[in-house]
PDB file of C-alpha atoms in Angstrom:
ATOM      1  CA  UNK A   1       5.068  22.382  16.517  1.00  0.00           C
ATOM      2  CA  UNK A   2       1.898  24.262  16.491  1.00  0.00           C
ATOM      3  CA  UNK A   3      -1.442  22.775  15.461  1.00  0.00           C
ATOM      4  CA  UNK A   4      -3.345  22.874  12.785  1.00  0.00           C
ATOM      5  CA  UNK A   5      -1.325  23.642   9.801  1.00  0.00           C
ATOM      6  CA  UNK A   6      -1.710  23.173   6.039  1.00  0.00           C
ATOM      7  CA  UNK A   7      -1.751  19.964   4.784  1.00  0.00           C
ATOM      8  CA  UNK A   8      -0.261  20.539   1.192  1.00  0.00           C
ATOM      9  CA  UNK A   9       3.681  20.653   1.706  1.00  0.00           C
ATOM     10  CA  UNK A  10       2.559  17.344   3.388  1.00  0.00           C
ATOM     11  CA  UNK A  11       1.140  15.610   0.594  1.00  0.00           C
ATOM     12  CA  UNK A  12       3.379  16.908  -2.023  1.00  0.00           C
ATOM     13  CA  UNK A  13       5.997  15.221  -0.216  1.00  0.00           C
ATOM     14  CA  UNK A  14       4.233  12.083   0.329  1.00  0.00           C
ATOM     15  CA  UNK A  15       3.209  11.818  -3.366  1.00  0.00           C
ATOM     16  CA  UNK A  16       6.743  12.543  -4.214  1.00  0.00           C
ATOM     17  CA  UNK A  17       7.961   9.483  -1.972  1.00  0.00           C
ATOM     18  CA  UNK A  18       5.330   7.293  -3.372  1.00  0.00           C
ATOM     19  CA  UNK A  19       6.756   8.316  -6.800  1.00  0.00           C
ATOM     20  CA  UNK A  20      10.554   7.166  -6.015  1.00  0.00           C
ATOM     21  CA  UNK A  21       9.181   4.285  -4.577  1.00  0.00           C
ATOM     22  CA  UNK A  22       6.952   2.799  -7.168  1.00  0.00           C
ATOM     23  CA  UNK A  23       9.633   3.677  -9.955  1.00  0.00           C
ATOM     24  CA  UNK A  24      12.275   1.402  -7.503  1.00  0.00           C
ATOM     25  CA  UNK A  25      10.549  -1.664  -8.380  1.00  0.00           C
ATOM     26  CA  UNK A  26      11.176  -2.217 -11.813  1.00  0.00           C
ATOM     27  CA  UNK A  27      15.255  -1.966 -11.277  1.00  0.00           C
ATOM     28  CA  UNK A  28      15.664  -5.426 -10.590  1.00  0.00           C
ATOM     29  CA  UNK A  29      13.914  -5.952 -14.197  1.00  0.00           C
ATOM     30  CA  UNK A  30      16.080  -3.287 -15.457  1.00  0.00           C
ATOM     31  CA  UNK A  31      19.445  -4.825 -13.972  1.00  0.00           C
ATOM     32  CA  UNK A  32      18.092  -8.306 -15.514  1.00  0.00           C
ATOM     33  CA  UNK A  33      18.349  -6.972 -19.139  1.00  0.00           C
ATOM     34  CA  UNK A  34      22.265  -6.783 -19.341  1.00  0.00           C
ATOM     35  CA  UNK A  35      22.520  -9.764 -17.145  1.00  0.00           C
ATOM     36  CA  UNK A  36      20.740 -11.711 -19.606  1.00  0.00           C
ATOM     37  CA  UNK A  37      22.969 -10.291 -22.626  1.00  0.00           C
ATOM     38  CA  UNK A  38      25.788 -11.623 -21.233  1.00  0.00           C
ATOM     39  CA  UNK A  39      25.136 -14.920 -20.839  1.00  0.00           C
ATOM     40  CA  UNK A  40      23.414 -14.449 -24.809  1.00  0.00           C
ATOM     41  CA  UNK A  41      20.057 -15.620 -23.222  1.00  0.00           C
ATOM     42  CA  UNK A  42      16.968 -14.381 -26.124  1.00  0.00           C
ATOM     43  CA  UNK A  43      14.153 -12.645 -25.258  1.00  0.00           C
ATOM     44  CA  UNK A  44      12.187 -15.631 -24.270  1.00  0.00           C
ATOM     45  CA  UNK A  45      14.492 -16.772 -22.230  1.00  0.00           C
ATOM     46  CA  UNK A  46      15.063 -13.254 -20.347  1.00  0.00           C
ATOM     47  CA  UNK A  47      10.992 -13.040 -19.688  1.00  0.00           C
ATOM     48  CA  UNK A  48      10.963 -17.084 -18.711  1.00  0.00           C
ATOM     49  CA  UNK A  49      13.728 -16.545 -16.470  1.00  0.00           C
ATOM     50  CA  UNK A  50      12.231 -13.678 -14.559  1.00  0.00           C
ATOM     51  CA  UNK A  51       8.494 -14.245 -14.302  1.00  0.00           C
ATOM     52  CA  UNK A  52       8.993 -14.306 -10.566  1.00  0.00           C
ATOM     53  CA  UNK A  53      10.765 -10.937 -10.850  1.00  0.00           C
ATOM     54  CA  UNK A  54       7.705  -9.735 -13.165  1.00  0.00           C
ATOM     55  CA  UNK A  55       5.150 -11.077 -11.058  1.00  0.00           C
ATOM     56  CA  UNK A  56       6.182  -9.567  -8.093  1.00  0.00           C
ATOM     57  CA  UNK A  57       7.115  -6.212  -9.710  1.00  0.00           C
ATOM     58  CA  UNK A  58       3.275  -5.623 -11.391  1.00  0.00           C
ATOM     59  CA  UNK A  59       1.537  -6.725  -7.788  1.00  0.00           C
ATOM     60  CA  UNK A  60       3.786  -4.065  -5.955  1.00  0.00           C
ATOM     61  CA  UNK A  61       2.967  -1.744  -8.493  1.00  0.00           C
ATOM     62  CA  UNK A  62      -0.986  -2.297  -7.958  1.00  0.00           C
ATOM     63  CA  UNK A  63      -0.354  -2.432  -4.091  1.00  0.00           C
ATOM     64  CA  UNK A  64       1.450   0.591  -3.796  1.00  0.00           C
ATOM     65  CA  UNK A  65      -1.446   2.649  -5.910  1.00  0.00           C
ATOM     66  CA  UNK A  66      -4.133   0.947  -4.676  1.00  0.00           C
ATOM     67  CA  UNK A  67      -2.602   2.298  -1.247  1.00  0.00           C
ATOM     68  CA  UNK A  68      -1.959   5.825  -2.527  1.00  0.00           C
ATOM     69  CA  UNK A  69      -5.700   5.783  -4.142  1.00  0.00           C
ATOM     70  CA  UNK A  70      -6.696   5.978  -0.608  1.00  0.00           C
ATOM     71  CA  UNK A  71      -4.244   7.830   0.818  1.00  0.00           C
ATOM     72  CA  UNK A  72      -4.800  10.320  -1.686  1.00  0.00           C
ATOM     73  CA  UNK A  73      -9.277  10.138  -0.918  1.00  0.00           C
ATOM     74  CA  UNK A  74      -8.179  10.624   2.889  1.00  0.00           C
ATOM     75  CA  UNK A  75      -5.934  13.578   2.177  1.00  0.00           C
ATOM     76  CA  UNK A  76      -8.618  15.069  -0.084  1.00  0.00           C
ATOM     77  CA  UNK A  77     -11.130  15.453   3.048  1.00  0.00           C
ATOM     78  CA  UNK A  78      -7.994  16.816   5.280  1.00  0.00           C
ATOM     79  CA  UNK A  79      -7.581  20.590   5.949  1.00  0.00           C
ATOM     80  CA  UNK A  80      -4.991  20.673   8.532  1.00  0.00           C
ATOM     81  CA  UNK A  81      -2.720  18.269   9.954  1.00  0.00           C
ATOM     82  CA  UNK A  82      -1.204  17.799  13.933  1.00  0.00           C
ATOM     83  CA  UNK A  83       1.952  15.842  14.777  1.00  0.00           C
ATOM     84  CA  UNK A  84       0.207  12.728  15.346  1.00  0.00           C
ATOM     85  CA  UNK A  85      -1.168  12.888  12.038  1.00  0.00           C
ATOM     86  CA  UNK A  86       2.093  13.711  10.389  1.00  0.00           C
ATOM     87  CA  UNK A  87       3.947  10.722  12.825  1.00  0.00           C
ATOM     88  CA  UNK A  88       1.567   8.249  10.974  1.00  0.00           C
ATOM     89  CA  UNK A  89       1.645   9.781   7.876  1.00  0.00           C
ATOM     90  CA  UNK A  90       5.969   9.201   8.060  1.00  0.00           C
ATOM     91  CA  UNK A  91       5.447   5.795   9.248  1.00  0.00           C
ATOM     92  CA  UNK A  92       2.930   4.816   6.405  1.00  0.00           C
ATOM     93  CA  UNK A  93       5.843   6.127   4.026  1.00  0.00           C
ATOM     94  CA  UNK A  94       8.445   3.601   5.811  1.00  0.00           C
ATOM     95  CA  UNK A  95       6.167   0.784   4.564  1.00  0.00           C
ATOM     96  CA  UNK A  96       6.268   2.566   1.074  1.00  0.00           C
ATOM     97  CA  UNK A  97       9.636   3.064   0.655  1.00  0.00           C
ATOM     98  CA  UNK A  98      10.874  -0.139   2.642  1.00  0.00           C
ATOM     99  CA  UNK A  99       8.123  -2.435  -0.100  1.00  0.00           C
ATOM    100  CA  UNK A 100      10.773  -3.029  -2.945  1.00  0.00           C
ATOM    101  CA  UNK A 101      12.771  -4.797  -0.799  1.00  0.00           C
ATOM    102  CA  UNK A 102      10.449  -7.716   0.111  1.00  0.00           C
ATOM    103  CA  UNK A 103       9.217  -7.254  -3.796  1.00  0.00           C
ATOM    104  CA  UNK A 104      12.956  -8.523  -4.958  1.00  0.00           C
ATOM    105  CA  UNK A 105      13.454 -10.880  -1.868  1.00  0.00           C
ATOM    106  CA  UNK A 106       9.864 -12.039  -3.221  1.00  0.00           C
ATOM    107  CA  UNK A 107      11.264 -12.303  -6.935  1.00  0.00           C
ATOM    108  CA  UNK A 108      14.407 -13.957  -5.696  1.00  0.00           C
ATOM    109  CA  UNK A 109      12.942 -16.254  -3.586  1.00  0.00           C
ATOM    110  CA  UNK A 110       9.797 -17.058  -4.278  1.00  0.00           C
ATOM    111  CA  UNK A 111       7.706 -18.917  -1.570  1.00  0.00           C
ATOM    112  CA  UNK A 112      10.609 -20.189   0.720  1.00  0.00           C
ATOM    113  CA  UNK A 113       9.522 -19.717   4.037  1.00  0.00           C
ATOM    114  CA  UNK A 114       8.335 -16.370   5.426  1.00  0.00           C
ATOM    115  CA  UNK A 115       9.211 -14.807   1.780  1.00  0.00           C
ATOM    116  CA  UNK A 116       5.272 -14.156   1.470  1.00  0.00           C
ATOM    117  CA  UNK A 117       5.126 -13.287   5.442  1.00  0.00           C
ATOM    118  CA  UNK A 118       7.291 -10.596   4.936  1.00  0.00           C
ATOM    119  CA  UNK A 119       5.961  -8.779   2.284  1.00  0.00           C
ATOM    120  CA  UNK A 120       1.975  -9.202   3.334  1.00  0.00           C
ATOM    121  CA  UNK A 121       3.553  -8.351   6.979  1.00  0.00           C
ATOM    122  CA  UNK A 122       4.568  -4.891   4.801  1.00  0.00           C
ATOM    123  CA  UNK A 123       1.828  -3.979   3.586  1.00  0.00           C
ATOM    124  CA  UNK A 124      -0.518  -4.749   6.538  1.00  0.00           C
ATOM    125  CA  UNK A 125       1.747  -2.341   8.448  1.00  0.00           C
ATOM    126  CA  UNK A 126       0.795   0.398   5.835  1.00  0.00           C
ATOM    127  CA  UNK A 127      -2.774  -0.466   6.155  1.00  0.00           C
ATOM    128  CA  UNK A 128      -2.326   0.159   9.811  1.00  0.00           C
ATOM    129  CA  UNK A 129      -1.052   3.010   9.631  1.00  0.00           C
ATOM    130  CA  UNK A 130      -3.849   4.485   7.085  1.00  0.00           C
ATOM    131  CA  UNK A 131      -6.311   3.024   9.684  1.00  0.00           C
ATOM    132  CA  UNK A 132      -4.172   4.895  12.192  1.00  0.00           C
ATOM    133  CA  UNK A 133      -4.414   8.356  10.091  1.00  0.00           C
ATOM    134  CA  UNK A 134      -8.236   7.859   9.425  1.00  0.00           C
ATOM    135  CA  UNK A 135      -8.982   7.331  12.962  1.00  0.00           C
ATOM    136  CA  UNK A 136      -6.920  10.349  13.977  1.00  0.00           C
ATOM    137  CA  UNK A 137      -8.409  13.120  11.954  1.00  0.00           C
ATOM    138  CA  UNK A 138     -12.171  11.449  12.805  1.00  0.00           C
ATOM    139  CA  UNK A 139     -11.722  12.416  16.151  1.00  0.00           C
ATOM    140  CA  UNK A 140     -10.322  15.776  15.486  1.00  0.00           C
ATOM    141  CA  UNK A 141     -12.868  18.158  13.389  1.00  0.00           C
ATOM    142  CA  UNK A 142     -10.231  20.466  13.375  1.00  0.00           C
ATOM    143  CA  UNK A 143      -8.091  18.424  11.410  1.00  0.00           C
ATOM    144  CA  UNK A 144     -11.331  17.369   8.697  1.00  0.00           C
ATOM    145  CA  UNK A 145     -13.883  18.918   6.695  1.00  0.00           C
ATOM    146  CA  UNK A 146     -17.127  19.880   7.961  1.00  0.00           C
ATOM    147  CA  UNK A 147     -19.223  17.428   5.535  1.00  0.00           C
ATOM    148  CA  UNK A 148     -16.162  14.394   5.534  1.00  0.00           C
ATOM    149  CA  UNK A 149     -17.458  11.198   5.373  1.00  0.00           C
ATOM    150  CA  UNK A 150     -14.765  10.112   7.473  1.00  0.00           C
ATOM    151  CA  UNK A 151     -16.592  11.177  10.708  1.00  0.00           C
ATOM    152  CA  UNK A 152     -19.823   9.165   9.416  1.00  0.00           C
ATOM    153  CA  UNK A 153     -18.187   6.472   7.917  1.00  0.00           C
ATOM    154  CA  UNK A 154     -18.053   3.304   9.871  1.00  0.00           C
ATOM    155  CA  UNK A 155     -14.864   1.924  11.583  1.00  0.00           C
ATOM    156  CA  UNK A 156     -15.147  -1.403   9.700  1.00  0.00           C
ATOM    157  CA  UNK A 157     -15.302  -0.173   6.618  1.00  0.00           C
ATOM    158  CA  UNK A 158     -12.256   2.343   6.930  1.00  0.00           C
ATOM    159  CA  UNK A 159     -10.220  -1.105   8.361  1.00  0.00           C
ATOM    160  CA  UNK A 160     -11.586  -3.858   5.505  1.00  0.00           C
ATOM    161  CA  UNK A 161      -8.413  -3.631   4.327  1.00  0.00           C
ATOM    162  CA  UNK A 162      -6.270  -4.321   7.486  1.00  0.00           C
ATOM    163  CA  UNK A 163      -8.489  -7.307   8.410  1.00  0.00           C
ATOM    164  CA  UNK A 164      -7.986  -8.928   4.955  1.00  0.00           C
ATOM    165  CA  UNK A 165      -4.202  -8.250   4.679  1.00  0.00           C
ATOM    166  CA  UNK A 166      -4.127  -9.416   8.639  1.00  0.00           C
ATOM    167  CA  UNK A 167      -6.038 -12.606   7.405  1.00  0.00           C
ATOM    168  CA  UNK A 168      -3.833 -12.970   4.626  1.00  0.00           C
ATOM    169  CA  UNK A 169      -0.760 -12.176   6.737  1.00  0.00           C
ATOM    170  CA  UNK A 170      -1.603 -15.150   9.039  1.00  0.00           C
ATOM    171  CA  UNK A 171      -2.017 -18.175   5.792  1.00  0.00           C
ATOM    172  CA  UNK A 172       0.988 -16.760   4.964  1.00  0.00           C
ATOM    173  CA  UNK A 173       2.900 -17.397   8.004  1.00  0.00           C
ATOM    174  CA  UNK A 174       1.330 -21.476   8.373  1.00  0.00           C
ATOM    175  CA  UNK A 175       0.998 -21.539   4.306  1.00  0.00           C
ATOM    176  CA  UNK A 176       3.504 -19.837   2.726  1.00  0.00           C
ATOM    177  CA  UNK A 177       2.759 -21.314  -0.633  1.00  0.00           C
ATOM    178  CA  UNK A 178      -0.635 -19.671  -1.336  1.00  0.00           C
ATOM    179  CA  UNK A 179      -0.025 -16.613   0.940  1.00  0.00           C
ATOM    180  CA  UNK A 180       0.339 -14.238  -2.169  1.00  0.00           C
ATOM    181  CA  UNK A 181      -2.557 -15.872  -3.483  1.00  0.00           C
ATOM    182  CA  UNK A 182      -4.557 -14.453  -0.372  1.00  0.00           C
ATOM    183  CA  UNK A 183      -3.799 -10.873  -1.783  1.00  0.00           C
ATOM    184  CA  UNK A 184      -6.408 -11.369  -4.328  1.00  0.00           C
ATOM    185  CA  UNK A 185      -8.642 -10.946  -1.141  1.00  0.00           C
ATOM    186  CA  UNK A 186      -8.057  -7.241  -1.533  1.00  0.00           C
ATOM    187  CA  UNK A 187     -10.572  -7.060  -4.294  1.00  0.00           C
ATOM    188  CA  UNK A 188     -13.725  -7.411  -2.134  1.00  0.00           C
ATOM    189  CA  UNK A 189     -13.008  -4.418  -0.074  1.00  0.00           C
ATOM    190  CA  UNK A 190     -13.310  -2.312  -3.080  1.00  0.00           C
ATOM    191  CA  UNK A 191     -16.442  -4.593  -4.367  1.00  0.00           C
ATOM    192  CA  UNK A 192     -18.219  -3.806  -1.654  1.00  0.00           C
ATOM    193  CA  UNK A 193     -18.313   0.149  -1.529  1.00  0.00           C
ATOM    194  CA  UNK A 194     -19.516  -0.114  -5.273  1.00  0.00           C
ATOM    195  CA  UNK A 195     -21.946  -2.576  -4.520  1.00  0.00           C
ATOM    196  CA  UNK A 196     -23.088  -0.661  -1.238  1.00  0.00           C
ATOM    197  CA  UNK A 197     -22.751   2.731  -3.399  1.00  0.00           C
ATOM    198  CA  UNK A 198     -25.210   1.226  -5.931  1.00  0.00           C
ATOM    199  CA  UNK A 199     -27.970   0.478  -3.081  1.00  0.00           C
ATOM    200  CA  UNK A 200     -27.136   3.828  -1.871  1.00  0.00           C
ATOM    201  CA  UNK A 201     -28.899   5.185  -5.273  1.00  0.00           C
ATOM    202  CA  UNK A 202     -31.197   2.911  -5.935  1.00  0.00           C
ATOM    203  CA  UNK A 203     -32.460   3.616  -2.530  1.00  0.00           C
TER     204      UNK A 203
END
């Protein structure tokens, strides 16, 4: 495959992916409506039934954009695109598309054992493979803009994400009953850019 082609086709697919994927999650809720009906269960009893099924459907749905929020900032600084690139981009969509399936085992099952391994395991993966993607096109200018702050930006902070998902990954494997807890780590990566953004101007 020659080198160095367009990136668009690319990301239209990959955004088109990401859509399926995200709208997948709320089916078990969906199949839960008719379920309920027949066994003449009211409304409160439908929503008290399935707040594991809701929980784990709304912190899929943040996952999976928080994830695309930075796909889509690395894409935005990408002008071209190699096989390895693409290779990492297709396995970042496995983790995508494979997500609702430890979301219902996670509704289902709550926090038997390695229920919360599995789906932290899932989305570390896809924070791999965005560290994977980000480290590819910084050593490739061919592949980035000139003035990307990918080449300048440090290694840690493209990986904050992996290290607190791997952290979280690990509680959940000796604690499974606050492993998803441990996902609320993934608010101080974000934290910190604004907070290291705001120095950036006041200095």
């Amino acid at each position: 495959m020659p080198e160095n082609k367009s990136p668009e086709r690319l990301v239209f697919f990959t955004d088109a992916v990401v859509a399926i994927a995200i709208t997948l999650l709320i089916l078990p809720l969906a199949d839960a409506v008719p379920e309920a009906v027949a066994e003449h269960q009211s409304l409160t009893e439908l929503f008290s039934h399935n707040l594991a099924k809701i929980y784990s459907f709304l912190l899929s749905f943040a996952v999976i954009s928080r994830l695309w929020v930075v796909h889509h900032h690395v894409f935005e600084q990408v002008k071209s695109y190699n096989r390895r690139l693409m290779s990492l981009n297709f396995g970042w969509l496995l983790t995508i598309v494979l997500l609702p399936f430890p979301t219902e085992i996670t509704g289902l099952y709550g926090n038997e054992e390695f229920t919360s391994a599995l789906y932290i395991g899932t989305i570390l993966a896809a924070s791999l493979f965005q560290v994977g993607m980000v480290l590819v096109i910084r050593r490739d200018h061919r592949l980035r803009d000139d003035d990307s702050e990918l080449a300048t930006q440090p290694v840690l902070a493209t990986s904050s994400n992996a290290v607190v998902l791997a952290i979280a990954f690990v509680v959940a494997v000796f604690v499974p009953q606050i492993g998803y807890y441990m996902m609320l780590l993934l608010l101080l990566p974000p934290l910190a850019e604004r907070i290291r953004g705001a120095r950036a101007q006041v200095a």
